[in-house]
Short mmCIF file of N, CA and C and ligand atoms in Angstrom, two decimals:
data_model
loop_
_atom_site.label_atom_id
_atom_site.label_comp_id
_atom_site.label_asym_id
_atom_site.label_seq_id
_atom_site.Cartn_x
_atom_site.Cartn_y
_atom_site.Cartn_z
N MET A 1 -26.09 21.65 22.46
CA MET A 1 -26.02 20.87 21.22
C MET A 1 -24.63 21.02 20.61
N GLY A 2 -24.41 20.34 19.54
CA GLY A 2 -23.11 20.41 18.87
C GLY A 2 -22.35 19.11 19.06
N TYR A 3 -21.43 18.87 18.17
CA TYR A 3 -20.65 17.64 18.20
C TYR A 3 -19.38 17.90 19.00
N VAL A 4 -19.07 16.99 19.92
CA VAL A 4 -17.85 17.12 20.73
C VAL A 4 -16.87 16.05 20.29
N TYR A 5 -15.74 16.48 19.76
CA TYR A 5 -14.73 15.56 19.26
C TYR A 5 -13.69 15.29 20.35
N ASP A 6 -13.43 14.02 20.60
CA ASP A 6 -12.46 13.60 21.62
C ASP A 6 -11.10 13.32 20.94
N ASP A 7 -10.12 14.17 21.17
CA ASP A 7 -8.81 14.01 20.53
C ASP A 7 -8.07 12.75 20.98
N GLN A 8 -8.55 12.11 22.02
CA GLN A 8 -7.89 10.90 22.52
C GLN A 8 -8.51 9.62 21.96
N ASN A 9 -9.48 9.74 21.04
CA ASN A 9 -10.05 8.50 20.49
C ASN A 9 -9.00 7.77 19.66
N ILE A 10 -9.21 6.47 19.50
CA ILE A 10 -8.16 5.61 18.94
C ILE A 10 -7.84 5.97 17.48
N PHE A 11 -8.81 6.46 16.74
CA PHE A 11 -8.53 6.80 15.34
C PHE A 11 -7.76 8.12 15.25
N ALA A 12 -7.98 9.02 16.20
CA ALA A 12 -7.15 10.24 16.26
C ALA A 12 -5.70 9.85 16.51
N LYS A 13 -5.49 8.85 17.36
CA LYS A 13 -4.13 8.38 17.64
C LYS A 13 -3.51 7.74 16.41
N ILE A 14 -4.32 6.98 15.65
CA ILE A 14 -3.83 6.40 14.40
C ILE A 14 -3.44 7.51 13.43
N LEU A 15 -4.27 8.55 13.31
CA LEU A 15 -3.97 9.64 12.39
C LEU A 15 -2.72 10.40 12.81
N ARG A 16 -2.44 10.47 14.10
CA ARG A 16 -1.22 11.15 14.58
C ARG A 16 0.00 10.24 14.49
N GLY A 17 -0.21 8.98 14.09
CA GLY A 17 0.91 8.05 13.98
C GLY A 17 1.33 7.46 15.32
N GLU A 18 0.49 7.59 16.34
CA GLU A 18 0.83 7.07 17.67
C GLU A 18 0.54 5.58 17.78
N ILE A 19 -0.35 5.07 16.90
CA ILE A 19 -0.71 3.66 16.87
C ILE A 19 -0.58 3.20 15.42
N PRO A 20 0.04 2.03 15.17
CA PRO A 20 0.20 1.57 13.79
C PRO A 20 -1.12 1.13 13.18
N ASN A 21 -1.15 1.10 11.87
CA ASN A 21 -2.34 0.61 11.18
C ASN A 21 -1.92 -0.06 9.89
N ASP A 22 -2.79 -0.92 9.37
CA ASP A 22 -2.55 -1.63 8.12
C ASP A 22 -3.26 -0.84 7.01
N THR A 23 -2.55 0.12 6.44
CA THR A 23 -3.15 1.07 5.50
C THR A 23 -3.49 0.41 4.17
N VAL A 24 -4.70 0.69 3.70
CA VAL A 24 -5.14 0.26 2.37
C VAL A 24 -5.02 1.41 1.38
N LEU A 25 -5.31 2.63 1.86
CA LEU A 25 -5.29 3.81 0.99
C LEU A 25 -5.13 5.05 1.86
N GLU A 26 -4.28 5.97 1.40
CA GLU A 26 -4.21 7.28 2.04
C GLU A 26 -4.33 8.34 0.96
N THR A 27 -5.20 9.31 1.20
CA THR A 27 -5.38 10.44 0.28
C THR A 27 -5.16 11.72 1.08
N GLU A 28 -5.35 12.85 0.42
CA GLU A 28 -5.12 14.14 1.10
C GLU A 28 -5.98 14.28 2.36
N HIS A 29 -7.23 13.84 2.27
CA HIS A 29 -8.16 14.09 3.38
C HIS A 29 -8.70 12.82 4.04
N SER A 30 -8.26 11.65 3.60
CA SER A 30 -8.85 10.40 4.08
C SER A 30 -7.79 9.33 4.30
N LEU A 31 -8.14 8.37 5.17
CA LEU A 31 -7.26 7.21 5.41
C LEU A 31 -8.14 5.96 5.49
N ALA A 32 -7.69 4.88 4.87
CA ALA A 32 -8.39 3.60 4.95
C ALA A 32 -7.42 2.54 5.45
N PHE A 33 -7.88 1.75 6.41
CA PHE A 33 -7.00 0.72 7.01
C PHE A 33 -7.86 -0.45 7.44
N ARG A 34 -7.20 -1.61 7.62
CA ARG A 34 -7.93 -2.82 7.95
C ARG A 34 -8.38 -2.81 9.41
N ASP A 35 -9.61 -3.28 9.64
CA ASP A 35 -10.16 -3.35 10.99
C ASP A 35 -9.36 -4.35 11.81
N ILE A 36 -9.10 -4.02 13.07
CA ILE A 36 -8.29 -4.88 13.93
C ILE A 36 -9.03 -6.16 14.30
N ASN A 37 -10.36 -6.13 14.18
CA ASN A 37 -11.19 -7.28 14.55
C ASN A 37 -12.14 -7.59 13.39
N PRO A 38 -11.59 -8.12 12.28
CA PRO A 38 -12.39 -8.23 11.05
C PRO A 38 -13.59 -9.16 11.20
N GLN A 39 -14.72 -8.71 10.66
CA GLN A 39 -15.97 -9.48 10.69
C GLN A 39 -16.22 -10.19 9.36
N ALA A 40 -15.32 -10.02 8.42
CA ALA A 40 -15.44 -10.64 7.09
C ALA A 40 -14.04 -10.65 6.49
N PRO A 41 -13.82 -11.45 5.43
CA PRO A 41 -12.48 -11.51 4.83
C PRO A 41 -11.94 -10.13 4.42
N THR A 42 -12.83 -9.29 3.92
CA THR A 42 -12.47 -7.88 3.71
C THR A 42 -13.22 -7.05 4.75
N HIS A 43 -12.48 -6.31 5.56
CA HIS A 43 -13.10 -5.40 6.52
C HIS A 43 -12.16 -4.21 6.69
N VAL A 44 -12.51 -3.16 5.97
CA VAL A 44 -11.68 -1.95 5.93
C VAL A 44 -12.48 -0.79 6.52
N LEU A 45 -11.80 0.05 7.28
CA LEU A 45 -12.40 1.26 7.83
C LEU A 45 -11.88 2.45 7.03
N VAL A 46 -12.80 3.32 6.62
CA VAL A 46 -12.40 4.52 5.89
C VAL A 46 -12.77 5.72 6.74
N ILE A 47 -11.77 6.56 7.03
CA ILE A 47 -12.01 7.71 7.90
C ILE A 47 -11.53 9.00 7.23
N PRO A 48 -12.23 10.09 7.52
CA PRO A 48 -11.68 11.38 7.10
C PRO A 48 -10.57 11.76 8.07
N LYS A 49 -9.61 12.57 7.61
CA LYS A 49 -8.54 13.02 8.51
C LYS A 49 -9.02 14.14 9.44
N GLY A 50 -10.12 14.77 9.09
CA GLY A 50 -10.65 15.86 9.91
C GLY A 50 -11.34 15.34 11.15
N ARG A 51 -11.65 16.29 12.05
CA ARG A 51 -12.19 15.95 13.37
C ARG A 51 -13.72 15.88 13.31
N TYR A 52 -14.21 14.76 12.77
CA TYR A 52 -15.66 14.55 12.63
C TYR A 52 -16.09 13.32 13.40
N VAL A 53 -17.17 13.44 14.12
CA VAL A 53 -17.61 12.37 15.02
C VAL A 53 -18.46 11.33 14.28
N THR A 54 -19.36 11.81 13.44
CA THR A 54 -20.33 10.93 12.77
C THR A 54 -20.49 11.35 11.31
N PHE A 55 -21.20 10.53 10.56
CA PHE A 55 -21.44 10.88 9.16
C PHE A 55 -22.24 12.18 9.04
N ASP A 56 -23.24 12.34 9.89
CA ASP A 56 -24.06 13.56 9.79
C ASP A 56 -23.25 14.80 10.16
N HIS A 57 -22.33 14.66 11.13
CA HIS A 57 -21.42 15.76 11.47
C HIS A 57 -20.57 16.13 10.25
N PHE A 58 -20.00 15.12 9.63
CA PHE A 58 -19.16 15.32 8.44
C PHE A 58 -19.97 15.97 7.32
N ALA A 59 -21.16 15.44 7.08
CA ALA A 59 -22.00 15.97 6.00
C ALA A 59 -22.34 17.43 6.22
N ALA A 60 -22.51 17.82 7.49
CA ALA A 60 -22.91 19.19 7.81
C ALA A 60 -21.74 20.16 7.77
N GLU A 61 -20.54 19.70 8.16
CA GLU A 61 -19.47 20.67 8.42
C GLU A 61 -18.21 20.51 7.56
N ALA A 62 -18.05 19.39 6.86
CA ALA A 62 -16.85 19.20 6.05
C ALA A 62 -16.87 20.11 4.82
N SER A 63 -15.68 20.43 4.33
CA SER A 63 -15.55 21.21 3.10
C SER A 63 -15.91 20.34 1.89
N ASP A 64 -16.17 21.00 0.78
CA ASP A 64 -16.45 20.25 -0.45
C ASP A 64 -15.27 19.35 -0.80
N ALA A 65 -14.05 19.83 -0.60
CA ALA A 65 -12.86 19.03 -0.94
C ALA A 65 -12.79 17.77 -0.06
N GLU A 66 -13.11 17.93 1.23
CA GLU A 66 -13.09 16.76 2.13
C GLU A 66 -14.17 15.76 1.74
N LEU A 67 -15.37 16.27 1.43
CA LEU A 67 -16.48 15.39 1.06
C LEU A 67 -16.15 14.60 -0.21
N LEU A 68 -15.64 15.30 -1.19
CA LEU A 68 -15.31 14.65 -2.46
C LEU A 68 -14.22 13.61 -2.26
N ASP A 69 -13.19 13.98 -1.54
CA ASP A 69 -12.06 13.08 -1.29
C ASP A 69 -12.55 11.82 -0.57
N TYR A 70 -13.41 11.98 0.40
CA TYR A 70 -13.86 10.86 1.22
C TYR A 70 -14.73 9.89 0.41
N VAL A 71 -15.67 10.45 -0.31
CA VAL A 71 -16.55 9.58 -1.13
C VAL A 71 -15.72 8.81 -2.15
N ARG A 72 -14.78 9.51 -2.78
CA ARG A 72 -13.92 8.84 -3.77
C ARG A 72 -13.04 7.79 -3.09
N ALA A 73 -12.58 8.07 -1.87
CA ALA A 73 -11.72 7.11 -1.16
C ALA A 73 -12.50 5.83 -0.84
N VAL A 74 -13.74 5.96 -0.41
CA VAL A 74 -14.55 4.76 -0.13
C VAL A 74 -14.69 3.94 -1.41
N GLY A 75 -14.98 4.59 -2.51
CA GLY A 75 -15.11 3.87 -3.77
C GLY A 75 -13.81 3.21 -4.20
N GLU A 76 -12.72 3.91 -3.98
CA GLU A 76 -11.41 3.36 -4.35
C GLU A 76 -11.09 2.13 -3.50
N VAL A 77 -11.46 2.14 -2.23
CA VAL A 77 -11.24 0.98 -1.37
C VAL A 77 -12.02 -0.23 -1.91
N CYS A 78 -13.23 -0.01 -2.38
CA CYS A 78 -14.01 -1.11 -2.96
C CYS A 78 -13.30 -1.69 -4.17
N ARG A 79 -12.64 -0.82 -4.93
CA ARG A 79 -11.91 -1.28 -6.11
C ARG A 79 -10.61 -1.99 -5.70
N ILE A 80 -9.87 -1.40 -4.77
CA ILE A 80 -8.57 -1.97 -4.35
C ILE A 80 -8.77 -3.36 -3.74
N THR A 81 -9.81 -3.51 -2.95
CA THR A 81 -10.04 -4.78 -2.26
C THR A 81 -10.82 -5.77 -3.13
N ALA A 82 -11.19 -5.35 -4.33
CA ALA A 82 -11.85 -6.21 -5.32
C ALA A 82 -13.22 -6.71 -4.87
N VAL A 83 -13.91 -5.93 -4.02
CA VAL A 83 -15.27 -6.31 -3.62
C VAL A 83 -16.32 -5.61 -4.48
N SER A 84 -15.92 -4.61 -5.25
CA SER A 84 -16.90 -3.94 -6.12
C SER A 84 -17.58 -4.95 -7.02
N PRO A 85 -18.90 -4.87 -7.18
CA PRO A 85 -19.57 -5.76 -8.13
C PRO A 85 -19.05 -5.60 -9.56
N ASP A 86 -18.30 -4.54 -9.81
CA ASP A 86 -17.62 -4.40 -11.09
C ASP A 86 -16.37 -5.29 -11.07
N GLY A 87 -16.60 -6.58 -11.20
CA GLY A 87 -15.49 -7.54 -11.19
C GLY A 87 -15.44 -8.40 -9.94
N GLY A 88 -16.09 -7.96 -8.87
CA GLY A 88 -16.09 -8.72 -7.61
C GLY A 88 -17.50 -9.12 -7.20
N ASP A 89 -17.64 -9.54 -5.96
CA ASP A 89 -18.90 -10.14 -5.52
C ASP A 89 -19.74 -9.25 -4.61
N GLY A 90 -19.31 -8.02 -4.39
CA GLY A 90 -20.15 -7.11 -3.63
C GLY A 90 -19.68 -6.87 -2.22
N TYR A 91 -20.33 -5.95 -1.55
CA TYR A 91 -19.87 -5.49 -0.24
C TYR A 91 -21.02 -4.83 0.50
N ARG A 92 -20.78 -4.50 1.75
CA ARG A 92 -21.72 -3.68 2.54
C ARG A 92 -20.94 -2.57 3.18
N MET A 93 -21.54 -1.36 3.20
CA MET A 93 -20.97 -0.23 3.93
C MET A 93 -21.83 0.02 5.16
N ILE A 94 -21.16 0.26 6.28
CA ILE A 94 -21.87 0.54 7.54
C ILE A 94 -21.20 1.74 8.19
N ALA A 95 -22.01 2.68 8.68
CA ALA A 95 -21.47 3.79 9.47
C ALA A 95 -22.30 3.88 10.75
N ASN A 96 -21.76 3.37 11.84
CA ASN A 96 -22.45 3.42 13.12
C ASN A 96 -22.31 4.82 13.73
N ALA A 97 -23.37 5.27 14.40
CA ALA A 97 -23.32 6.60 15.02
C ALA A 97 -24.06 6.59 16.35
N GLY A 98 -23.38 7.07 17.37
CA GLY A 98 -24.02 7.30 18.66
C GLY A 98 -24.43 6.03 19.39
N ALA A 99 -25.24 6.22 20.43
CA ALA A 99 -25.59 5.13 21.33
C ALA A 99 -26.43 4.05 20.64
N HIS A 100 -27.47 4.44 19.92
CA HIS A 100 -28.32 3.44 19.27
C HIS A 100 -27.61 2.77 18.10
N GLY A 101 -26.67 3.47 17.48
CA GLY A 101 -25.87 2.87 16.42
C GLY A 101 -24.74 2.01 16.95
N VAL A 102 -24.56 2.05 18.28
CA VAL A 102 -23.49 1.30 18.96
C VAL A 102 -22.13 1.62 18.33
N GLN A 103 -21.85 2.93 18.31
CA GLN A 103 -20.57 3.42 17.81
C GLN A 103 -19.55 3.33 18.94
N GLU A 104 -18.46 2.59 18.68
CA GLU A 104 -17.43 2.44 19.72
C GLU A 104 -16.38 3.53 19.64
N VAL A 105 -16.00 3.90 18.43
CA VAL A 105 -14.94 4.89 18.26
C VAL A 105 -15.56 6.19 17.72
N PRO A 106 -15.45 7.29 18.49
CA PRO A 106 -16.17 8.51 18.12
C PRO A 106 -15.41 9.37 17.11
N HIS A 107 -14.97 8.73 16.03
CA HIS A 107 -14.42 9.43 14.86
C HIS A 107 -15.06 8.75 13.65
N LEU A 108 -15.69 9.53 12.78
CA LEU A 108 -16.41 8.93 11.64
C LEU A 108 -15.60 7.85 10.96
N HIS A 109 -16.23 6.70 10.77
CA HIS A 109 -15.62 5.64 9.98
C HIS A 109 -16.72 4.89 9.26
N VAL A 110 -16.48 4.61 7.99
CA VAL A 110 -17.34 3.71 7.22
C VAL A 110 -16.64 2.36 7.19
N HIS A 111 -17.38 1.33 7.59
CA HIS A 111 -16.89 -0.05 7.45
C HIS A 111 -17.19 -0.50 6.02
N VAL A 112 -16.22 -1.05 5.33
CA VAL A 112 -16.45 -1.72 4.03
C VAL A 112 -16.18 -3.20 4.24
N LEU A 113 -17.25 -3.99 4.12
CA LEU A 113 -17.18 -5.43 4.41
C LEU A 113 -17.48 -6.23 3.16
N GLY A 114 -16.74 -7.31 2.96
CA GLY A 114 -17.01 -8.17 1.81
C GLY A 114 -16.19 -9.45 1.90
N GLY A 115 -16.23 -10.22 0.83
CA GLY A 115 -15.46 -11.46 0.78
C GLY A 115 -16.25 -12.67 1.21
N ARG A 116 -17.48 -12.46 1.66
CA ARG A 116 -18.40 -13.56 1.97
C ARG A 116 -19.81 -13.01 1.89
N VAL A 117 -20.78 -13.91 1.81
CA VAL A 117 -22.18 -13.47 1.89
C VAL A 117 -22.42 -12.93 3.29
N LEU A 118 -22.96 -11.72 3.38
CA LEU A 118 -23.01 -11.01 4.66
C LEU A 118 -24.32 -11.19 5.41
N GLY A 119 -25.28 -11.92 4.83
CA GLY A 119 -26.51 -12.20 5.56
C GLY A 119 -27.44 -11.00 5.57
N ARG A 120 -28.41 -11.05 6.47
CA ARG A 120 -29.40 -9.98 6.55
C ARG A 120 -28.73 -8.68 6.95
N MET A 121 -29.36 -7.58 6.57
CA MET A 121 -28.81 -6.28 6.89
C MET A 121 -28.72 -6.07 8.40
N LEU A 122 -29.76 -6.50 9.12
CA LEU A 122 -29.81 -6.35 10.57
C LEU A 122 -30.34 -7.63 11.18
N PRO A 123 -29.93 -7.97 12.40
CA PRO A 123 -30.61 -9.06 13.08
C PRO A 123 -32.07 -8.70 13.30
N LEU A 124 -32.93 -9.70 13.48
CA LEU A 124 -34.34 -9.40 13.58
C LEU A 124 -34.65 -8.50 14.77
N ARG A 125 -33.87 -8.63 15.86
CA ARG A 125 -34.03 -7.71 17.00
C ARG A 125 -32.77 -7.68 17.83
P1 LIG B 1 -17.79 0.99 15.61
O1 LIG B 1 -18.61 0.12 16.50
O2 LIG B 1 -18.47 1.24 14.29
O3 LIG B 1 -17.33 2.26 16.29
O4 LIG B 1 -16.51 0.11 15.23
C1 LIG B 1 -15.19 0.43 15.60
C2 LIG B 1 -14.28 -0.53 14.88
O5 LIG B 1 -12.94 -0.11 15.09
C3 LIG B 1 -14.35 -1.98 15.35
O6 LIG B 1 -14.76 -2.80 14.25
C4 LIG B 1 -12.93 -2.34 15.77
C5 LIG B 1 -12.10 -1.23 15.17
N1 LIG B 1 -10.94 -0.84 15.95
C6 LIG B 1 -10.93 -0.48 17.25
N2 LIG B 1 -9.69 -0.16 17.63
C7 LIG B 1 -8.90 -0.32 16.54
C8 LIG B 1 -7.51 -0.15 16.31
O7 LIG B 1 -6.73 0.24 17.17
N3 LIG B 1 -7.06 -0.42 15.05
C9 LIG B 1 -7.89 -0.85 14.05
N4 LIG B 1 -7.36 -1.10 12.87
N5 LIG B 1 -9.22 -1.02 14.24
C10 LIG B 1 -9.70 -0.77 15.47
#
């Protein structure tokens, strides 16, 4: 058991500066950047800088400072991109994990999507 972090995943390369990104926000422990294949007019990925594979991994092992920074960073992205219902039209957050979640990149990322009506939460099957 245990979470195995792959240092060669694409977001690790972005964090090391080996691959460019379109940064929306950078904080001490988090980075937010635009998805390379946007599914909506606003599609931002928010990642912790630490080596966490999934949300549950992060929740179990991150420090209080990392957790606080990350939650605040996600909220700040909603404000920066003007999708917050506080002045905007709303958004959806998605965090895919593992095989059934169809997670492609094994570094925790929350998708923040908005700018259009996003439809049902899940396809019917
Ligand atoms: P997921 O299935 O939740 O693991 O989604 C991974 C997302 O990462 C997907 O929406 C496309 C995005 N992505 C993959 N490679 C890159 C990249 O090199 N740069 C950026 N900005 N996004 C990427």
